[in-house]
Coordinates of C-alpha atoms in Angstrom, one line a residue:
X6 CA 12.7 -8.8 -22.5
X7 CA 15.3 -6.8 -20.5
X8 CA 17.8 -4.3 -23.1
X9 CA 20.8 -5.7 -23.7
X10 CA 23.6 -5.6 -20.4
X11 CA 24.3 -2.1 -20.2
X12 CA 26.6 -0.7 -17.5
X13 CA 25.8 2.0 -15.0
X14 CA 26.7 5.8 -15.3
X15 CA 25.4 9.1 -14.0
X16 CA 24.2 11.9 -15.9
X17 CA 25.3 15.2 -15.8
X18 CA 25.3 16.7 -19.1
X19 CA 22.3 18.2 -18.0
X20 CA 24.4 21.0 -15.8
X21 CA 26.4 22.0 -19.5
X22 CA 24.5 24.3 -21.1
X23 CA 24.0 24.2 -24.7
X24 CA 24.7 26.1 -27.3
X25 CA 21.2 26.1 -28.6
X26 CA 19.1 26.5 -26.1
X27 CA 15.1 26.4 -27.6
X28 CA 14.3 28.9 -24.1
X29 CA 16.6 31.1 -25.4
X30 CA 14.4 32.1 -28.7
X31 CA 11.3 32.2 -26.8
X32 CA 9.8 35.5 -25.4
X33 CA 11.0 36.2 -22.1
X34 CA 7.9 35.7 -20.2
X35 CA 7.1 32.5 -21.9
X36 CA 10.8 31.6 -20.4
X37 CA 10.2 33.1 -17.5
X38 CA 6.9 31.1 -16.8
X39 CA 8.4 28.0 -17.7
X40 CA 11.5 28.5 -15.4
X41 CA 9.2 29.9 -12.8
X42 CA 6.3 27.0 -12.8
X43 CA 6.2 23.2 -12.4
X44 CA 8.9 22.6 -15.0
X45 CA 11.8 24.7 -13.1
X46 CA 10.1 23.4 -10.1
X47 CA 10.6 19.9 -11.4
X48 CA 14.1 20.4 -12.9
X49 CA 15.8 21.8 -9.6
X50 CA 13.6 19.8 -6.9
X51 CA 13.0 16.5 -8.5
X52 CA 15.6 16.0 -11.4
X53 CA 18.3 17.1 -9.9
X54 CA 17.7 15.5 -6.5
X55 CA 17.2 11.7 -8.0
X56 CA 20.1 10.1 -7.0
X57 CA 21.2 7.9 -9.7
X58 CA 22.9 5.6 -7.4
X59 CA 20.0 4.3 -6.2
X60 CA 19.0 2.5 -9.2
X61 CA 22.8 1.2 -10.0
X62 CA 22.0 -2.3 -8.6
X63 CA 20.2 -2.5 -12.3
X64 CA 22.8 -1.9 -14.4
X65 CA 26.4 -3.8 -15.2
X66 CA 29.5 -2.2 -13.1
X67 CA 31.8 -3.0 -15.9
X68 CA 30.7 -4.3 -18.6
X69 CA 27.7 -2.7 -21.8
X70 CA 27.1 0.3 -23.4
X71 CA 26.7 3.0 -20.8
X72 CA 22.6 3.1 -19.9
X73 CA 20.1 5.4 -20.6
X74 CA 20.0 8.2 -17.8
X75 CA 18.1 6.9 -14.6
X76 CA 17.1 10.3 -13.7
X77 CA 15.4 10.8 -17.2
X78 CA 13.8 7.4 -17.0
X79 CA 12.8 7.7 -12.9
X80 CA 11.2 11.5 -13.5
X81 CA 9.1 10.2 -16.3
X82 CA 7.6 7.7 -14.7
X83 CA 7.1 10.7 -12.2
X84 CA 5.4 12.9 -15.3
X85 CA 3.5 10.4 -16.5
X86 CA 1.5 9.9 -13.2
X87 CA 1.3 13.6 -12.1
X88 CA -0.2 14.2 -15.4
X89 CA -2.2 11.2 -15.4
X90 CA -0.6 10.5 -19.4
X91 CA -1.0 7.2 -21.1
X92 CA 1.9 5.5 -22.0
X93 CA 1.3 7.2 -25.9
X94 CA 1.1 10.8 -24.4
X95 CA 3.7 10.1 -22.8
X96 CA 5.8 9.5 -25.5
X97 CA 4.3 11.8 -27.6
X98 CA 5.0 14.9 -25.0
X99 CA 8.5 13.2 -24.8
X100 CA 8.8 14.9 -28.4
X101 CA 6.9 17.9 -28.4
X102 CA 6.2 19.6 -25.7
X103 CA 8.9 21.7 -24.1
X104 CA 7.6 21.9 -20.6
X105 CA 8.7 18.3 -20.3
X106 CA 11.7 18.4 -21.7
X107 CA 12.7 21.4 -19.1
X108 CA 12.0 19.7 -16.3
X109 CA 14.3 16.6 -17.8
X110 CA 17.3 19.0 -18.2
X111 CA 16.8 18.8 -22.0
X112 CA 17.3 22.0 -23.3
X113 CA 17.3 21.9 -26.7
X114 CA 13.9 20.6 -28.1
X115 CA 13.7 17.4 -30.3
X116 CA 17.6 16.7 -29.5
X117 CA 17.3 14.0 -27.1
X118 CA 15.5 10.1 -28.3
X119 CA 14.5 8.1 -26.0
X120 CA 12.9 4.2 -27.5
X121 CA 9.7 3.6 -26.2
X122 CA 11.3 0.0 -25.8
X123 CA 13.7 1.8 -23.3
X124 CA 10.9 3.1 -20.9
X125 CA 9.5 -0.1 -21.1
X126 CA 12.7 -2.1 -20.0
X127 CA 13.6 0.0 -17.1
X128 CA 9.8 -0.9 -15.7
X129 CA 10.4 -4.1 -16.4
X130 CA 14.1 -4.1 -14.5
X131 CA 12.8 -2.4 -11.2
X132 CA 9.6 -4.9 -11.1
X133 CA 12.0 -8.1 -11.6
X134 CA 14.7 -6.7 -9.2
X135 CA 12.0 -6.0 -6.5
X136 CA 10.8 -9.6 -6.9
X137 CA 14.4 -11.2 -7.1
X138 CA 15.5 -9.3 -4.2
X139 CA 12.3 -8.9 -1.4
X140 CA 14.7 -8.2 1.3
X141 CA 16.3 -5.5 0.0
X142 CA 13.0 -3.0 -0.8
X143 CA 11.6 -1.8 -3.5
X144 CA 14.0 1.2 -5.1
X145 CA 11.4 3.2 -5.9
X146 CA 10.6 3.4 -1.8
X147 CA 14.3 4.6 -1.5
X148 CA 13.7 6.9 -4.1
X149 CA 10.0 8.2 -2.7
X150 CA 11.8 8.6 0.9
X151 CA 14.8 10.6 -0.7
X152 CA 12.7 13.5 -2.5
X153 CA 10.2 13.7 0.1
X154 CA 12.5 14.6 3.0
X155 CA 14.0 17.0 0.8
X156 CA 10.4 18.3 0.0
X157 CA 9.6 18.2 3.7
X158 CA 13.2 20.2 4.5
X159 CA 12.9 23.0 2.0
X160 CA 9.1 23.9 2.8
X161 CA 9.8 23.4 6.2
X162 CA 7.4 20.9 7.2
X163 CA 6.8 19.2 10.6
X164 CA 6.5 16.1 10.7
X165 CA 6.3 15.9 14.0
X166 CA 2.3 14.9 13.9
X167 CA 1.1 11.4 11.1
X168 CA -2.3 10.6 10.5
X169 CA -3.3 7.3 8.7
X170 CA -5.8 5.4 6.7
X171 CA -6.4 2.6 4.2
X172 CA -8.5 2.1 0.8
X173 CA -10.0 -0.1 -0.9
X174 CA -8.8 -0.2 -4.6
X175 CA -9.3 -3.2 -7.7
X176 CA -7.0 -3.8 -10.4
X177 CA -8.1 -4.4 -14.1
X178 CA -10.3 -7.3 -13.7
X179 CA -14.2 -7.8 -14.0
X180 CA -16.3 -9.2 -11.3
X181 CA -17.1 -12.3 -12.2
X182 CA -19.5 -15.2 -10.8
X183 CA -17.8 -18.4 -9.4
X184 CA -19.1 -19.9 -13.0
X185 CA -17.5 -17.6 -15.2
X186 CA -14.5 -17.6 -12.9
X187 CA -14.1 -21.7 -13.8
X188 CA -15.0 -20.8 -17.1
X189 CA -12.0 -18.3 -18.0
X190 CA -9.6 -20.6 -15.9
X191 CA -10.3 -23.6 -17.7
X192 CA -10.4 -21.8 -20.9
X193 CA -6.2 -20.4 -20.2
X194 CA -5.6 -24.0 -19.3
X195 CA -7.1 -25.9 -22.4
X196 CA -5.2 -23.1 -24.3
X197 CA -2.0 -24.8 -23.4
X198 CA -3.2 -28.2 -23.5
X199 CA -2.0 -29.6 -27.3
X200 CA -5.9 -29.9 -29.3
X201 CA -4.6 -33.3 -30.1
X202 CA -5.5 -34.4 -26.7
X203 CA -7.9 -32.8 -25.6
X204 CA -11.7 -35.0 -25.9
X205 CA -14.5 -33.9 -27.7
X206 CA -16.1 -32.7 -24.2
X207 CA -13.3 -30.4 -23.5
X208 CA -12.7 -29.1 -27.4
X209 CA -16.7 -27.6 -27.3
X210 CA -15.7 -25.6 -24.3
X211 CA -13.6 -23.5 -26.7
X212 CA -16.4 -22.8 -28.9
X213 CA -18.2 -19.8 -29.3
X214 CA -21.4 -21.0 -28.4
X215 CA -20.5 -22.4 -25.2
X216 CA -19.8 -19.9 -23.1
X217 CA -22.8 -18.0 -24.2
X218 CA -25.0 -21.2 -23.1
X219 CA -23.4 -22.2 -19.8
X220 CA -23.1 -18.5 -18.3
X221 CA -25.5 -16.0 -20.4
X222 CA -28.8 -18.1 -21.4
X223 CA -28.8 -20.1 -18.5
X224 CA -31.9 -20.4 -16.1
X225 CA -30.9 -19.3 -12.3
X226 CA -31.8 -23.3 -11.3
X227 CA -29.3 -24.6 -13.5
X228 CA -26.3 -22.5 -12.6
X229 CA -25.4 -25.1 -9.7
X230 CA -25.5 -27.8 -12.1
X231 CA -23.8 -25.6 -14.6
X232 CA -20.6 -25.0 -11.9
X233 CA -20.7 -28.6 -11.3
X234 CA -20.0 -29.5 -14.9
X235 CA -17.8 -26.7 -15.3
X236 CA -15.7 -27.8 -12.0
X237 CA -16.0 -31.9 -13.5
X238 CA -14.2 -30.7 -17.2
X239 CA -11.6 -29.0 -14.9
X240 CA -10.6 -31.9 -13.4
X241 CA -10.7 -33.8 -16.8
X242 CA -8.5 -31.2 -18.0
X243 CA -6.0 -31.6 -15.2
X244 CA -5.6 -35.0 -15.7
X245 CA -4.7 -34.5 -19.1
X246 CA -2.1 -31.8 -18.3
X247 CA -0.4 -33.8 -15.3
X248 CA 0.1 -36.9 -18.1
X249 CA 2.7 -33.7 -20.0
X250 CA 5.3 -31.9 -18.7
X251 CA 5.9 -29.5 -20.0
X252 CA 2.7 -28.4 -19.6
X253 CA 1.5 -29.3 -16.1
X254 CA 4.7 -26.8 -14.9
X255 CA 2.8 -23.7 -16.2
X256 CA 0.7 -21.2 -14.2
X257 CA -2.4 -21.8 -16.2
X258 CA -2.2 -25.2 -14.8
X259 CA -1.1 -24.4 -10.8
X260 CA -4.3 -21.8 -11.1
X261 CA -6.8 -24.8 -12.6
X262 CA -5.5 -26.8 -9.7
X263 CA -5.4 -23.8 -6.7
X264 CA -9.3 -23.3 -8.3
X265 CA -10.3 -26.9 -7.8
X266 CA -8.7 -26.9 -4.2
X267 CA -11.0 -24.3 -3.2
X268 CA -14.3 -24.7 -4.9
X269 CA -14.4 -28.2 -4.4
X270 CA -14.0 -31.0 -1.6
X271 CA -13.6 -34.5 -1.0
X272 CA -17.1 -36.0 0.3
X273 CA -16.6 -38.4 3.3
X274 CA -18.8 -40.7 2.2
X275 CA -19.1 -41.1 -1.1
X276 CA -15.0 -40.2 -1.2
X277 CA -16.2 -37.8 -4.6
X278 CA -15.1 -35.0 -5.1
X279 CA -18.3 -32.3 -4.9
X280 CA -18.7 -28.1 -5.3
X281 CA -18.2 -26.4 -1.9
X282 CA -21.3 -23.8 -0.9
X283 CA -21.0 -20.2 -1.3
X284 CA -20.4 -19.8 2.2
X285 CA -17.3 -22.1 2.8
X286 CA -15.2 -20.2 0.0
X287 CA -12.4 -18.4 1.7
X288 CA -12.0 -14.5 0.8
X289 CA -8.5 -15.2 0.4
X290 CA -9.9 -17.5 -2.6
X291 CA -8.8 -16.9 -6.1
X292 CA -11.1 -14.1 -7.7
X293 CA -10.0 -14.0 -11.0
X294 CA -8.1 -16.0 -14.1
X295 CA -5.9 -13.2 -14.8
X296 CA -5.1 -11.9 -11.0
X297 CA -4.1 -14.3 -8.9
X298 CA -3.0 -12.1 -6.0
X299 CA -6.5 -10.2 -5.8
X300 CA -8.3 -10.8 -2.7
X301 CA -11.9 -10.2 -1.6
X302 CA -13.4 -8.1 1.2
X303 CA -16.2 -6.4 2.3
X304 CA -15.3 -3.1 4.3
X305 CA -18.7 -1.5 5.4
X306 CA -20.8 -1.3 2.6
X307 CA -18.7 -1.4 -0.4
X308 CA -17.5 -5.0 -1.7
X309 CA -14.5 -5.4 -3.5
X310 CA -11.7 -8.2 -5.0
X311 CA -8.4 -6.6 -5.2
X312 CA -6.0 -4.8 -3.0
X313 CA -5.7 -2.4 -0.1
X314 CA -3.7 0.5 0.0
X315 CA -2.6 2.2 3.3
X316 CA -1.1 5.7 3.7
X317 CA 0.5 7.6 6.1
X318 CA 1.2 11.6 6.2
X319 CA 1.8 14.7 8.1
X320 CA -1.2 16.4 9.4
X321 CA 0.4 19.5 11.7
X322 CA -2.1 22.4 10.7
X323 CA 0.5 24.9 10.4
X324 CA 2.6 22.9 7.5
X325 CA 2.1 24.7 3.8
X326 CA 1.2 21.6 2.5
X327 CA 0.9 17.7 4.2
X328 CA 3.4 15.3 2.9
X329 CA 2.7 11.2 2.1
X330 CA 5.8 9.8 4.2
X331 CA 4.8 6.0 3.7
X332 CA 1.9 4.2 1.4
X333 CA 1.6 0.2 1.4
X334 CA 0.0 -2.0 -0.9
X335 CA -1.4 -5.4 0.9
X336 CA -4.1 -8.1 -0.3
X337 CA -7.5 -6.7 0.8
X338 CA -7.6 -8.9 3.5
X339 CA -4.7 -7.9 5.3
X340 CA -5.5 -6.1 8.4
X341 CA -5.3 -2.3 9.2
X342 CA -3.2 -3.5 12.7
X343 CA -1.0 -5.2 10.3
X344 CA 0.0 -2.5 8.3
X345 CA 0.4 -0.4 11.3
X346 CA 2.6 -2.5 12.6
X347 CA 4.7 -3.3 9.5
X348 CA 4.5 1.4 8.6
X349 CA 5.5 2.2 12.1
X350 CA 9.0 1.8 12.0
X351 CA 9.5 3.3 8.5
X352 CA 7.9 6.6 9.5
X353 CA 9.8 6.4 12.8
X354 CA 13.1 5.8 10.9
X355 CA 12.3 8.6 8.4
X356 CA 9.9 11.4 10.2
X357 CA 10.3 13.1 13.3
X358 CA 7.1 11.3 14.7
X359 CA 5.9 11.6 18.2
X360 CA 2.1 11.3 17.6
X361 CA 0.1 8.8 14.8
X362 CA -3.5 9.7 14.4
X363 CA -5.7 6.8 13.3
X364 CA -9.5 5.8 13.2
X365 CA -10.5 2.2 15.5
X366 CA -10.0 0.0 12.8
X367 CA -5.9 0.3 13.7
X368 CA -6.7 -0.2 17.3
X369 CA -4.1 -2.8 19.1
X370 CA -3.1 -3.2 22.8
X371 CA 0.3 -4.2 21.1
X372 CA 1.1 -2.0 18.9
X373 CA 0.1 1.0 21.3
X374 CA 2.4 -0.2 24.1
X375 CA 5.2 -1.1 21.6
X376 CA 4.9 2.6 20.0
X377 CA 4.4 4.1 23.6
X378 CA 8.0 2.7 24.8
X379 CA 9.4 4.4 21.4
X380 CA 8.0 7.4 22.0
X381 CA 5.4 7.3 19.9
X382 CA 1.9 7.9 20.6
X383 CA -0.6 6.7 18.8
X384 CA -3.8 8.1 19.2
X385 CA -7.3 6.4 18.1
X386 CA -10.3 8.5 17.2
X387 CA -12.7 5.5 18.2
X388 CA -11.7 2.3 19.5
X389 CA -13.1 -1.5 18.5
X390 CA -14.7 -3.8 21.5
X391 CA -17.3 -3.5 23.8
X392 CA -17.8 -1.2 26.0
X393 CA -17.5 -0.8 29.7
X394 CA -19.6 -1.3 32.0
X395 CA -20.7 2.7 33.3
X396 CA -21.6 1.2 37.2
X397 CA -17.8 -0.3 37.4
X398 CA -14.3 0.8 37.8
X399 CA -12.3 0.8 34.7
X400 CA -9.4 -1.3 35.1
X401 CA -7.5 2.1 33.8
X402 CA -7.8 3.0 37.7
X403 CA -5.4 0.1 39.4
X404 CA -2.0 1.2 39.4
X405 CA 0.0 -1.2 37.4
X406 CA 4.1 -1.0 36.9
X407 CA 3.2 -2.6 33.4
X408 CA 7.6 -2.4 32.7
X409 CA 8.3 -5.3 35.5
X410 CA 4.3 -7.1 35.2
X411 CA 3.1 -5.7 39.1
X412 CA 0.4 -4.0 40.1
X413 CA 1.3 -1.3 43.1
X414 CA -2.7 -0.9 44.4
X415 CA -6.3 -0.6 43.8
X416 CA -8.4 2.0 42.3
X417 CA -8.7 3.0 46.2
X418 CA -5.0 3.1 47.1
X419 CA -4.7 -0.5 48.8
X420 CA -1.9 -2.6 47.3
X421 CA -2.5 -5.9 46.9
X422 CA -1.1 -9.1 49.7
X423 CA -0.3 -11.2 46.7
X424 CA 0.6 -10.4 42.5
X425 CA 0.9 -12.7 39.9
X426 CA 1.5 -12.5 36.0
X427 CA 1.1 -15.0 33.9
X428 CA 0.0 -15.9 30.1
X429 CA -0.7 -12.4 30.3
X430 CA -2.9 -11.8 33.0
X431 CA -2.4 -10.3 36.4
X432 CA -4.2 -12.6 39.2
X433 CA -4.3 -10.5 42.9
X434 CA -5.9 -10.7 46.5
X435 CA -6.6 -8.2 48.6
X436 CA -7.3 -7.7 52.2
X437 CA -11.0 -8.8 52.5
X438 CA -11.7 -6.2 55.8
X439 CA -10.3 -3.3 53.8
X440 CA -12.1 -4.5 50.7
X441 CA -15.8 -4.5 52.8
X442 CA -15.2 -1.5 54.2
X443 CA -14.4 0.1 51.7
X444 CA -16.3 3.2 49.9
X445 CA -15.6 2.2 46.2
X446 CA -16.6 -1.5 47.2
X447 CA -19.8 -1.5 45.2
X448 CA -18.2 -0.1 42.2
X449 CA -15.4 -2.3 42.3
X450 CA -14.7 -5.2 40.4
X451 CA -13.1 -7.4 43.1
X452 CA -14.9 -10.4 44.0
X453 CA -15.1 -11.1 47.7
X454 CA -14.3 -14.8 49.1
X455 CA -14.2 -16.3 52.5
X456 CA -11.0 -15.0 53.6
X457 CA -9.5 -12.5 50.7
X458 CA -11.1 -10.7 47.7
X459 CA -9.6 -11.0 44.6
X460 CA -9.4 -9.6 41.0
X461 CA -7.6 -11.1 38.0
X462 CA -7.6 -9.0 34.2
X463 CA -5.5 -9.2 31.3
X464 CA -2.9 -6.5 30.3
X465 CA -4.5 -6.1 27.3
X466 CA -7.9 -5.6 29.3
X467 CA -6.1 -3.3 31.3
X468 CA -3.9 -1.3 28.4
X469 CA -7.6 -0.9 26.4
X470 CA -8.8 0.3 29.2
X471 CA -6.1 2.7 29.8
X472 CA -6.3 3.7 26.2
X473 CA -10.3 4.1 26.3
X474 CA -9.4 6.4 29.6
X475 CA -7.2 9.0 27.9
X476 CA -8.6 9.1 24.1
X477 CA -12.4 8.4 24.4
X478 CA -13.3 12.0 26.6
X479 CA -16.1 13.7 24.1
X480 CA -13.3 16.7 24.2
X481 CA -10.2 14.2 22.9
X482 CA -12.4 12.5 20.0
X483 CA -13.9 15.7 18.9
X484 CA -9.7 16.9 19.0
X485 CA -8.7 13.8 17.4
X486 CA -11.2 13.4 14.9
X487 CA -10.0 17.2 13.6
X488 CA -6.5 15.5 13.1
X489 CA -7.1 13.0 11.6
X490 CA -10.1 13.9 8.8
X491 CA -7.9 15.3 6.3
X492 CA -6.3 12.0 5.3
X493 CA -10.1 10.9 4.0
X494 CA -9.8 13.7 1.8
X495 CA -6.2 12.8 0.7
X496 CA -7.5 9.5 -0.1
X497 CA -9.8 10.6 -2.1
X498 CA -7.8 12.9 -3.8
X499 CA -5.9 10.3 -5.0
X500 CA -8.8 8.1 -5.9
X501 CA -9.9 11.3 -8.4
X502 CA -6.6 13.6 -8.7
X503 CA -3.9 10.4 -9.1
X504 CA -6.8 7.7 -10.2
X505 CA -5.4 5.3 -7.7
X506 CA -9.0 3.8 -8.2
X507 CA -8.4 3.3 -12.0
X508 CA -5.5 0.8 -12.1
X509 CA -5.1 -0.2 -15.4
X510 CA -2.5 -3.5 -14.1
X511 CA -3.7 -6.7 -12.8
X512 CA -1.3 -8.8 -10.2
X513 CA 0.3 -7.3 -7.0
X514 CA 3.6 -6.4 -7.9
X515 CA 2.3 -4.3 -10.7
X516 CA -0.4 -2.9 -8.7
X517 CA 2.5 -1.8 -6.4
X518 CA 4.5 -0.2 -8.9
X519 CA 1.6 1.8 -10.1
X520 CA 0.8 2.9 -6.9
X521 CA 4.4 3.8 -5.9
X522 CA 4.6 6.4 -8.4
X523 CA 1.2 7.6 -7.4
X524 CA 2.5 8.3 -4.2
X525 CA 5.7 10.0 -5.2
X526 CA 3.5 11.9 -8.2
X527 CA 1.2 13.3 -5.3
X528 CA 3.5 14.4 -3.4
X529 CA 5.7 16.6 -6.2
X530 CA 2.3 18.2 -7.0
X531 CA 2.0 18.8 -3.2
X532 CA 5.6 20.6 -3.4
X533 CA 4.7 22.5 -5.8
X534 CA 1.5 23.7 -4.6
X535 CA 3.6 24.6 -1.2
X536 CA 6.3 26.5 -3.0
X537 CA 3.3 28.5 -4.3
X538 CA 1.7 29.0 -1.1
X539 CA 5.0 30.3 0.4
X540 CA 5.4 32.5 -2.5
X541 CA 2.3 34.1 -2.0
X542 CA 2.6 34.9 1.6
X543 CA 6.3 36.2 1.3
X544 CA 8.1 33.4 3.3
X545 CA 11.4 31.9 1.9
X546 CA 12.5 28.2 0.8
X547 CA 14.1 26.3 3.9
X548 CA 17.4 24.5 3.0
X549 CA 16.7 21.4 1.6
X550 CA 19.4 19.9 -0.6
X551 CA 21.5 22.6 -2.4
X552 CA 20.4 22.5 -6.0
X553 CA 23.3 21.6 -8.6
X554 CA 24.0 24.8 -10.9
X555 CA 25.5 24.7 -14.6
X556 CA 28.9 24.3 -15.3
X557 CA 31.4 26.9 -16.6

């Protein structure tokens, strides 16, 4: 339930100072290493660099009450992920500890009261606008891109240099079977279904003993049969629910159905309907009665239903720290290409990009070319295909005018008597005399006809080839690979340091909020950690965003 309509205002009663300050009773070098460390940090870098009207699209623009400060509510969502609270340590630091308070521009301890109902509502506001509005963004990206250029101006950072990679990560679900997966579906549907009309075969599958017998003390050559009767009482149960309406509308009964479309089809011959084998189910296939969205996917070794996370950030050596500049949170079976292609952009947009380092699993002819006419190069550390043939020419040598679809000559400098392009492929003939006696000939990869050689390749061919060329030389991998490894160690910091591997939210709109804040969380512990570091070797604060002071 949302709060009631409440109409947007910014808060700055943070910049009056009070006239009981609780830092003003303390010792002075308690004060001074509260003002000095991640609190005062906080305050001036995060808190008072939210801007407010990001988040006004929530709230009423005349009518309500006025709300409850967004910059309090945004930073701790911040806190509570950068310290990896609970929701009830959250709370409970909320009232005791002064640290917290500081860094929310609450001065005076135990004076301001925030409802645990009102953290609670402005989750569930940014979630439900986010959904209600997919074209617009998620606010909380607006929010993670305005604090982290400010970040990346007042350390100074160059972001001149992105690596990338993806994870695996699994929301709060267990891994179960394909028989206990029908099992918990039909059990949320016949939940709905009034007991009045449900059968006797369809009222025991509620009792306790049944699940116990069907999935736990079943012999390993009755589980087919077992997933067979299982499937048969979910289609008696959908009949039932179709015959009411008000119950066949609910999502417990679109998921019985979505189940029954794909572990199940319709035999041609005997026109029933019978269980599909394990190796016709689709990994896009549901995974779990309380996660529709989750996905599955194996990735190397490791096996896993959920979602994939991708992350992009800076990687120049010299930078204090390395900044996240864009995460992504797909369905495990979306494609690294995919979110390369959809991340480009926003890191273009937002970073001063010129080069993107990523491992072969992001490798596309498409992309590379696209990026390439931006000005952006992106540079594998291996690359996916087979590979050339050592004994011939690497289509990388013809010259090709790839901007107006011509090739100008051969690897040996002859151009060509005739050029085509088409369904993106170039199609040539050469000079057959020049082709024979030529020194390259047994290298080459024309082929030699009565009258003309010829050669015909695809411009992906050729761009792979071309990429292969300039990235794969034992001295570029060995370069590349450098770049790009410390974005396996980010992930992983954020699997231990952020528990990005510990979602405790099922369904892929939370799993994105949670993650969001992860990302933003990482990074202010990042700043802080590079305000330290320049500190320590006696270099100044760049000029990010001037920091508000307190009023007269």
């Amino acid at each position: 339930m949302w709060e009631a309509v409440q109409m947007f205002r910014e808060n700055k009663e943070h910049l009056y100072k009070s006239m009981f300050c609780t830092i003003d009773s303390m010792d002075p070098r308690y004060a001074k290493e509260i003002e000095d460390g991640w609190a005062g940090l906080f305050y001036k870098h995060v808190f008072c660099q939210i801007d407010e009207t990001i988040f006004e699209p929530l709230y009423s623009k005349d009518t309500g009450r006025p709300n409850t400060p967004v910059n309090i509510l945004a930073s701790l969502e911040i806190i509570k992920h950068l310290w990896n609270y609970t929701d009830e340590q959250l709370f409970r630091t909320i009232r005791s500890d002064y640290e917290v308070n500081f860094a929310l521009g609450i001065r005076e301890l135990g004076s301001y009261y925030i409802a645990d109902r009102t953290v609670y509502d402005f989750r569930e506001k940014l979630i439900s606008y986010a959904l209600e509005n997919p074209e617009k963004g998620s606010l909380i990206f607006d929010l993670f891109q305005h604090l982290t250029a400010n970040f990346i101006d007042t350390l100074g950072i160059n972001s001149s240099d992105i690596r990338m990679d993806s994870t695996l990560i699994e929301p709060n679900i267990k891994k179960a079977g394909r028989l206990a997966l029908v099992f918990d579906v039909l059990c949320l549907a016949l939940k709905i279904i009034p007991n009045t009309r449900l059968p006797q075969s369809l009222q025991k599958v509620l009792e306790p003993g049944f699940q116990k017998n069907m999935l736990y003390q079943a012999k390993s050559e009755k589980l087919a049969s077992n997933l067979e009767c299982l499937l048969n009482l979910a289609e008696e149960a959908l009949e039932i629910a179709s015959e009411i309406p008000e119950v066949c509308a609910k999502e417990e009964i679109k998921t019985l159905v979505r189940l029954i479309d794909e572990q199940t089809y319709i035999d041609e011959n005997s026109k029933q309907r019978k269980v599909k084998p394990n190796s016709e189910i689709s990994a896009t296939s549901l995974q779990s009665a309380y996660d529709t969205d989750a996905t599955y996917r194996a990735k190397g070794k490791k096996v896993s239903s959920g979602y994939v996370v991708n992350i992009a950030e800076t990687c120049e050596k010299d930078n204090p720290v390395q900044m996240i500049v864009d995460y992504a949170v797909e369905k495990n079976t979306t494609s690294d290409q995919k979110m390369m292609k959809e991340s480009l952009p926003k890191i273009k947009e937002n970073t001063d990009v010129k080069r993107v380092y990523v491992d072969g699993g992001y490798f596309s002819t498409e992309e590379w070319q696209k990026a390439h006419t931006n000005h952006v190069d992106i540079v594998f550390t291996n690359m996916t295909g087979s590979q050339p043939d050592p004994s011939k020419i690497p289509f990388s040598k013809f010259r090709v005018d790839i901007e107006n679809k011509k090739v100008l000559s051969c690897p040996a400098g002859q151009k060509p008597t005739f050029c085509s392009f088409t369904d993106g492929s170039y199609s040539l003939r050469f000079d057959i005399h020049v082709c024979k006696n030529c020194p390259l000939a047994a290298q080459c990869p024309v082929v030699l006809r009565k009258s003309y050689s010829i050669v015909s390749f695809s411009e992906k061919s050729y761009l792979a080839s071309l990429i292969k060329a300039k990235y794969m030389t034992s001295e570029e991998i060995q370069k590349n690979i450098s770049m790009r490894a410390g974005v396996e160690g980010s992930i992983s910091g954020l699997k231990v340091g952020q528990r990005i591997s510990e979602l405790w939210v099922r369904g892929q709109e939370k799993v994105e909020y949670y993650i969001e804040w992860k990302a933003l969380a990482a990074n202010v512990k990042r700043f802080c950690r590079g305000v330290k570091e320049l500190i320590k070797n006696n270099k100044p604060l760049q000029q990010g965003r001037s920091v508000p002071t307190l009023a007269s």
